[in-house]
Coordinates of C-alpha atoms in Angstrom, one line a residue:
Chain A
M30 CA 207.5 173.1 -52.8
K31 CA 204.3 176.5 -53.1
S32 CA 207.6 178.6 -54.9
I33 CA 207.7 175.8 -57.3
F34 CA 204.1 175.5 -58.2
L35 CA 203.9 179.1 -58.5
A36 CA 206.6 178.8 -60.5
F37 CA 205.5 175.9 -63.1
L38 CA 201.8 178.3 -63.0
S39 CA 203.6 181.0 -64.1
V40 CA 206.1 179.6 -66.9
S41 CA 202.2 178.6 -68.8
L42 CA 200.7 181.6 -68.6
I43 CA 202.8 183.0 -70.4
V44 CA 203.5 180.1 -72.9
F45 CA 199.7 180.5 -72.6
I46 CA 200.2 183.9 -73.8
V47 CA 202.9 183.6 -76.1
A48 CA 201.1 180.8 -78.4
E49 CA 197.3 182.9 -78.2
V50 CA 198.8 185.8 -79.4
N51 CA 200.9 184.2 -81.6
A52 CA 197.1 182.2 -82.7
R53 CA 195.4 185.1 -83.8
G54 CA 198.0 186.9 -85.2
R55 CA 198.6 184.2 -88.1
G56 CA 194.6 184.4 -88.5
G57 CA 193.8 187.8 -90.5
G58 CA 194.4 189.0 -94.3
G59 CA 192.9 187.1 -97.7
H60 CA 191.3 184.4 -98.3
H61 CA 192.5 182.5 -100.7
A62 CA 191.6 180.0 -102.9
R63 CA 195.0 177.2 -103.7
S64 CA 192.6 173.9 -104.8
H65 CA 189.3 173.2 -106.6
A66 CA 188.1 169.6 -105.8
R67 CA 188.5 167.5 -108.8
S68 CA 184.7 166.9 -110.7
N69 CA 185.6 165.0 -113.6
V70 CA 186.4 161.1 -112.8
N71 CA 188.1 160.3 -116.5
S72 CA 190.3 163.4 -118.2
G73 CA 191.0 162.0 -121.1
H74 CA 193.5 160.6 -123.1
H75 CA 196.1 162.8 -122.3
G76 CA 194.6 161.3 -118.5
N77 CA 198.6 161.5 -117.3
R78 CA 199.6 165.1 -118.6
G79 CA 201.8 164.9 -115.3
Q80 CA 198.8 167.8 -114.5
V81 CA 198.4 166.0 -110.7
N82 CA 195.5 169.6 -109.5
R83 CA 193.0 169.5 -112.3
N84 CA 192.6 173.1 -110.4
N85 CA 191.1 175.6 -113.1
V86 CA 191.9 178.7 -112.3
N87 CA 195.0 177.5 -111.2
R88 CA 195.8 174.9 -114.1
H89 CA 198.2 178.3 -115.8
G90 CA 200.9 180.2 -114.8
N91 CA 199.8 183.1 -115.1
V92 CA 196.4 183.5 -113.8
N93 CA 198.5 183.8 -110.4
I94 CA 198.5 187.2 -111.2
N95 CA 196.9 189.6 -108.6
S96 CA 197.8 186.3 -105.5
N97 CA 199.3 188.5 -103.9
R98 CA 195.9 190.5 -103.0
D99 CA 193.9 190.7 -99.4
V100 CA 190.7 189.2 -101.0
N101 CA 188.2 190.8 -98.3
V102 CA 185.8 187.8 -98.3
N103 CA 182.1 189.2 -97.2
V104 CA 180.2 185.6 -97.5
N105 CA 177.4 187.9 -97.3
N106 CA 177.2 189.7 -100.0
R107 CA 175.9 187.7 -102.9
G108 CA 175.5 190.9 -105.2
Y109 CA 175.6 190.5 -109.6
H110 CA 177.1 194.1 -109.2
H111 CA 180.6 195.1 -108.1
G112 CA 181.6 198.9 -108.7
C113 CA 181.2 199.4 -112.3
C114 CA 181.5 195.8 -113.6
Y115 CA 179.4 193.3 -113.7
H116 CA 181.1 189.8 -113.1
D117 CA 181.5 186.7 -114.8
N118 CA 182.9 185.5 -111.1
Y119 CA 181.2 187.7 -108.8
H120 CA 182.2 185.0 -106.1
P121 CA 183.1 186.6 -103.1
L122 CA 187.3 185.0 -103.0
A123 CA 188.2 186.1 -106.7
V124 CA 186.8 190.0 -105.6
A125 CA 190.2 191.9 -106.7
A126 CA 191.1 195.4 -105.9
A127 CA 190.8 198.4 -108.1
V128 CA 193.4 198.3 -110.8
T129 CA 196.5 200.5 -109.4
A130 CA 197.9 203.6 -112.1
T131 CA 200.5 201.5 -111.9
A132 CA 202.0 200.6 -115.7
I133 CA 200.2 197.7 -116.5
V134 CA 202.1 195.0 -118.9
V135 CA 200.5 194.0 -122.3
G136 CA 200.2 190.7 -121.8
S137 CA 198.8 190.9 -118.0
M138 CA 195.2 188.9 -116.5
V139 CA 193.6 190.3 -114.6
N140 CA 190.0 189.5 -112.5
S141 CA 188.8 192.7 -113.1
L142 CA 189.1 195.7 -114.7
P143 CA 189.2 199.5 -112.8
P144 CA 186.4 202.1 -113.0
S145 CA 185.6 204.1 -115.7
C146 CA 185.7 201.4 -119.3
Q147 CA 183.9 201.9 -122.2
T148 CA 183.6 198.7 -124.9
V149 CA 185.0 199.3 -127.6
I150 CA 184.6 195.7 -130.5
V151 CA 187.3 195.9 -133.2
S152 CA 186.1 193.5 -136.3
G153 CA 183.4 191.6 -134.4
F154 CA 185.0 191.2 -131.1
A155 CA 184.5 193.4 -128.0
Y156 CA 187.4 195.1 -125.8
Q157 CA 187.1 197.5 -122.8
Q158 CA 189.6 200.4 -122.9
C159 CA 189.9 201.5 -119.7
G160 CA 192.1 205.5 -119.2
N161 CA 194.9 204.6 -121.9
T162 CA 194.6 200.6 -121.2
W163 CA 192.7 198.2 -123.3
Y164 CA 191.9 195.1 -121.9
Q165 CA 190.7 191.8 -123.8
P166 CA 187.7 189.9 -122.8
Q167 CA 188.0 185.8 -122.5
M168 CA 186.2 183.3 -121.4
S169 CA 188.5 180.1 -119.4
G170 CA 186.7 177.4 -117.6
S171 CA 186.4 179.0 -113.8
S172 CA 185.5 183.0 -115.1
T173 CA 185.9 185.2 -117.6
T174 CA 189.0 187.1 -117.4
Y175 CA 190.9 190.2 -120.1
I176 CA 194.3 190.4 -121.7
V177 CA 195.4 193.9 -121.5
V178 CA 196.4 194.2 -125.4
N179 CA 197.5 196.6 -127.4
A180 CA 195.5 198.7 -128.9
P181 CA 193.3 196.8 -131.8
Chain B
M16 CA 230.3 122.8 -107.9
N17 CA 229.0 122.4 -104.4
K18 CA 225.8 121.2 -103.8
V19 CA 222.9 122.3 -102.6
P20 CA 221.5 120.7 -99.5
R21 CA 217.9 119.0 -100.1
I22 CA 216.9 121.5 -97.6
V23 CA 217.8 124.4 -98.9
V24 CA 216.2 123.3 -102.7
A25 CA 213.1 122.0 -100.4
L26 CA 212.9 126.1 -98.6
L27 CA 213.6 128.1 -102.2
A28 CA 210.2 125.3 -104.0
T29 CA 208.2 125.5 -100.9
L30 CA 208.6 129.8 -100.9
F31 CA 207.5 129.2 -104.8
V32 CA 205.0 127.6 -104.5
T33 CA 203.4 129.2 -101.6
T34 CA 204.1 132.6 -103.9
T35 CA 202.6 131.9 -106.6
F36 CA 199.8 130.3 -105.7
A37 CA 198.7 132.7 -102.6
Q38 CA 195.2 133.4 -102.8
P39 CA 194.6 137.1 -101.5
D40 CA 191.2 136.1 -99.6
E41 CA 189.8 139.1 -102.1
P42 CA 191.5 141.0 -105.1
A43 CA 192.1 144.8 -104.9
V44 CA 190.0 145.5 -108.1
D45 CA 186.9 143.3 -107.8
P46 CA 186.1 142.4 -111.4
A47 CA 182.5 141.5 -111.6
T48 CA 182.3 146.5 -110.2
M49 CA 184.6 146.7 -112.3
A50 CA 182.5 144.6 -115.3
A51 CA 179.1 146.7 -113.4
L52 CA 180.9 149.6 -114.5
E53 CA 181.9 148.6 -118.1
K54 CA 178.1 148.0 -118.1
M55 CA 176.7 151.7 -117.6
G56 CA 179.5 152.7 -120.0
G57 CA 178.5 150.6 -122.7
Y58 CA 174.0 151.6 -121.9
L59 CA 175.1 155.6 -121.5
R60 CA 176.2 154.6 -125.5
S61 CA 174.1 152.8 -126.3
L62 CA 171.5 155.7 -126.0
K63 CA 170.7 157.9 -128.8
A64 CA 169.7 160.8 -126.8
F65 CA 169.1 162.3 -123.0
R66 CA 168.4 164.7 -121.1
V67 CA 170.2 164.9 -117.3
K68 CA 170.0 167.2 -114.9
V69 CA 172.4 167.5 -112.4
V70 CA 172.9 168.7 -108.9
T71 CA 176.4 169.5 -107.5
T72 CA 178.3 170.8 -104.7
N73 CA 182.0 171.6 -105.3
D74 CA 183.7 172.8 -102.7
T75 CA 187.2 174.8 -102.7
V76 CA 190.1 175.0 -100.5
L77 CA 191.6 177.7 -98.7
E78 CA 194.9 178.6 -98.0
D79 CA 194.8 177.5 -94.4
G80 CA 193.3 173.9 -95.0
Q81 CA 189.1 175.3 -94.8
K82 CA 186.3 173.8 -97.4
I83 CA 183.9 175.8 -98.9
Q84 CA 181.0 174.2 -100.7
Y85 CA 179.1 175.7 -104.0
E86 CA 176.2 173.2 -104.9
G87 CA 175.0 174.3 -109.4
N88 CA 172.7 173.0 -111.5
I89 CA 174.1 171.3 -114.5
D90 CA 170.5 171.4 -117.3
L91 CA 172.2 168.3 -120.1
L92 CA 170.8 168.1 -123.4
A93 CA 172.8 165.4 -125.4
K94 CA 171.7 164.2 -129.6
P95 CA 175.3 162.2 -129.3
P96 CA 178.5 162.2 -131.7
N97 CA 177.9 165.9 -132.3
G98 CA 174.2 168.1 -130.2
L99 CA 174.9 169.1 -127.8
R100 CA 173.6 171.9 -125.0
I101 CA 174.2 172.5 -122.2
H102 CA 172.9 175.0 -119.7
T103 CA 174.5 175.5 -115.5
N104 CA 173.6 177.5 -113.1
N105 CA 176.0 178.0 -109.9
D106 CA 177.9 180.8 -107.2
R107 CA 180.3 181.6 -110.2
H108 CA 178.3 182.0 -113.3
E109 CA 175.5 181.4 -115.7
R110 CA 177.2 179.7 -119.4
L111 CA 175.3 177.8 -122.0
F112 CA 178.0 175.3 -124.3
L113 CA 176.1 174.7 -127.6
F114 CA 177.4 172.5 -129.7
D115 CA 176.2 171.1 -133.6
G116 CA 179.6 169.3 -135.3
K117 CA 181.1 171.9 -137.0
T118 CA 180.8 174.8 -133.9
F119 CA 181.7 175.0 -131.0
T120 CA 179.8 178.4 -128.4
L121 CA 180.4 179.5 -125.1
W122 CA 177.5 182.0 -123.7
G123 CA 178.5 183.4 -120.2
Q124 CA 174.6 184.4 -119.5
R125 CA 175.2 186.4 -116.7
M126 CA 178.6 188.7 -118.4
D127 CA 176.9 189.0 -121.9
Y128 CA 179.6 187.9 -123.4
Y129 CA 180.3 184.8 -125.9
A130 CA 182.6 183.1 -127.8
T131 CA 182.3 180.5 -130.9
V132 CA 185.1 178.3 -132.1
D133 CA 185.2 176.0 -134.9
A134 CA 184.2 172.3 -133.2
P135 CA 185.6 169.5 -134.4
D136 CA 183.0 166.9 -134.9
T137 CA 182.3 164.5 -132.1
I138 CA 181.3 165.3 -128.2
G139 CA 184.7 163.8 -127.3
K140 CA 187.2 165.6 -129.1
L141 CA 184.8 168.8 -128.3
A142 CA 185.9 168.0 -124.4
D143 CA 189.7 167.3 -125.3
M144 CA 189.4 170.7 -127.6
L145 CA 187.9 172.1 -124.8
E146 CA 190.3 170.9 -121.7
E147 CA 193.4 170.9 -124.0
K148 CA 192.7 174.0 -126.1
H149 CA 191.5 176.4 -123.9
G150 CA 192.0 174.7 -120.1
I151 CA 187.3 174.5 -120.5
D152 CA 186.5 171.0 -118.2
L153 CA 182.6 170.4 -120.2
P154 CA 180.7 170.0 -117.8
G155 CA 179.4 166.0 -118.2
V156 CA 181.7 165.2 -119.5
D157 CA 182.3 161.4 -117.8
L158 CA 178.4 160.5 -119.2
F159 CA 180.5 160.9 -122.9
R160 CA 183.6 159.0 -121.5
W161 CA 182.3 156.2 -119.6
G162 CA 181.9 153.2 -122.3
T163 CA 184.9 154.7 -124.9
P164 CA 189.0 153.6 -124.4
E165 CA 189.4 157.5 -122.6
A166 CA 187.9 155.8 -119.8
D167 CA 191.1 156.2 -117.6
T168 CA 190.8 153.0 -115.6
T169 CA 195.3 151.7 -115.9
G170 CA 195.8 153.5 -112.8
M171 CA 192.8 151.6 -110.4
I172 CA 194.4 150.9 -107.1
S173 CA 191.1 149.5 -106.1
A174 CA 187.3 149.1 -106.6
M175 CA 185.0 147.0 -104.4
D176 CA 180.4 146.6 -103.9
V177 CA 180.1 147.8 -100.8
G178 CA 175.8 146.8 -101.5
S179 CA 172.2 148.3 -102.4
A180 CA 171.7 152.1 -101.9
V181 CA 168.5 154.2 -101.7
I182 CA 169.1 157.5 -105.0
Q183 CA 165.5 159.4 -104.6
G184 CA 163.4 156.8 -104.2
T185 CA 165.5 154.2 -106.7
T186 CA 167.6 151.3 -106.0
C187 CA 171.2 152.0 -106.9
Q188 CA 174.0 149.6 -106.4
H189 CA 177.4 151.2 -104.3
Y190 CA 181.0 151.0 -105.9
V191 CA 183.6 153.0 -104.2
F192 CA 187.2 153.4 -105.9
R193 CA 190.0 154.2 -104.6
Q194 CA 192.5 155.9 -107.6
E195 CA 196.1 157.3 -107.1
D196 CA 195.0 161.7 -107.4
I197 CA 190.9 160.6 -106.6
D198 CA 189.1 158.3 -104.3
W199 CA 185.3 158.3 -106.0
Q200 CA 182.0 156.4 -105.8
I201 CA 179.6 155.6 -107.8
W202 CA 175.7 154.7 -107.4
I203 CA 174.5 152.9 -110.0
Q204 CA 171.0 152.4 -111.0
K205 CA 169.7 148.0 -111.2
G206 CA 167.6 146.7 -113.2
D207 CA 167.3 148.0 -117.2
Y208 CA 168.9 151.5 -117.1
P209 CA 172.4 151.0 -115.2
L210 CA 172.2 155.1 -115.0
P211 CA 174.8 156.7 -113.2
R212 CA 172.3 158.4 -110.7
K213 CA 174.7 159.1 -108.2
V214 CA 178.9 160.3 -107.9
V215 CA 181.2 161.7 -105.6
I216 CA 184.1 162.0 -106.0
T217 CA 187.3 163.0 -103.2
T218 CA 190.8 164.6 -104.8
R219 CA 193.7 163.4 -103.1
T220 CA 195.8 166.0 -103.9
D221 CA 194.3 168.4 -101.5
D222 CA 194.3 167.5 -98.2
A223 CA 192.0 168.9 -97.2
L224 CA 190.8 166.2 -99.3
P225 CA 188.5 168.8 -101.0
Q226 CA 184.4 166.3 -102.9
H227 CA 182.3 167.4 -105.6
T228 CA 179.2 165.2 -105.0
A229 CA 176.3 165.3 -108.5
E230 CA 172.7 163.7 -108.3
Y231 CA 171.1 162.9 -111.9
Q232 CA 167.3 162.9 -112.7
W233 CA 167.4 161.5 -116.0
D234 CA 165.0 161.5 -119.1
L235 CA 165.7 158.9 -122.2
A236 CA 163.1 160.6 -124.4
P237 CA 163.7 164.1 -124.5
S238 CA 161.4 166.5 -126.7
F239 CA 163.8 168.7 -129.1
N240 CA 164.4 169.9 -132.7
D241 CA 168.8 170.7 -133.6
A242 CA 168.1 173.6 -133.1
A243 CA 168.9 173.3 -129.9
F244 CA 171.5 173.7 -129.9
T245 CA 173.0 175.9 -133.1
F246 CA 173.4 179.4 -131.3
N247 CA 171.1 182.5 -131.6
L248 CA 172.6 186.0 -131.3
P249 CA 170.2 187.2 -128.2
K250 CA 170.7 190.9 -128.1
G251 CA 173.3 193.1 -126.1
V252 CA 175.6 189.7 -126.1
L253 CA 178.8 191.3 -127.3
R254 CA 181.2 188.2 -129.0
V255 CA 184.9 188.1 -126.8
V256 CA 187.2 185.2 -127.2
L257 CA 188.0 181.5 -125.5
E258 CA 191.7 181.5 -123.1
D259 CA 194.1 180.3 -125.7
N260 CA 196.3 177.9 -123.8
L261 CA 198.1 177.4 -126.9
S262 CA 199.2 180.3 -127.8
S263 CA 202.2 182.0 -126.0
D264 CA 200.5 185.0 -128.1
D265 CA 198.0 188.1 -127.2
A266 CA 194.9 185.7 -128.7
S267 CA 193.1 187.0 -130.9
E268 CA 191.6 184.9 -132.6

């Protein structure tokens, strides 16, 4: 009887330990926004556009270009300045990892610029020139993003 | 031809009568509630000019289902159909939206960027254009859609009056609605000024049920002139483009 009880106890302990380890292992890593609350009751005359999720950030396919990055959530860091560049959307969840030196394809969209960019005005519009890469700032529903463009 | 037994006919007739004339205790969509909503919409559409200050909260849902709430402020001045000035300030950005019936300008005040585009001639059409072409939700857009055909009440699953409540010291009537993608609640001021004083929208398309809340303070006699709707380019603010949903190429205008 005693040996059955001890066996049961050890099995429970093992199960508990395994569960704990698994739980912890799952916890770490990035925190990505998967949706936002809808902020309008009335969605306009094209109400049934098939857009079930009225999340501005995920409305377009090409916004998630950086979605595989680990985003460091530092909840206390609400400062306006991150490194070189001001962000329209400096929210911690949207802080981008530095753009690496790998080739940046024209048409890619990023949330923030690499270091050492210069503002250049072409035909009245501001561009950011960062080394050999040109970015066109664009204002969207929730933030300002940058599209890689050919030199204007 | 077989003669249908009378008992079967009688049973069928009973079934027909009871299902046709059965009265549920209360309809799911209460007509008085829908009428109150329409009355509010009609009142909003009758206003010649208004300024409303809104305090909002909005939930973002993380991958693991946790919700993070952000607070924001909206200061909106409207002279329908073609004057709009909206200042928004929240954790994500501080922006100014300007519309004068011809041009729309968005100034991102923390970035010192602005964008300006040709605009249609009414606020309603502007809201549609911004949504469809640029993926931008006009803050407070419901205030311009209630009382118009753009207020989508088809697919209303339930609507009911849950009684009186006091919001910011004012007695309101509290109504709740269920639609396919959202549940929402509105507190409409009682009396001669049936204005929305509070709205809560629960998004049902995510299991975490994120919410948006808004509390409204109204000024029905704002003082302003038309210069309020024009953009005076401040020094150091640079022009950029609005995100363009419709073009597949790099948007250069």
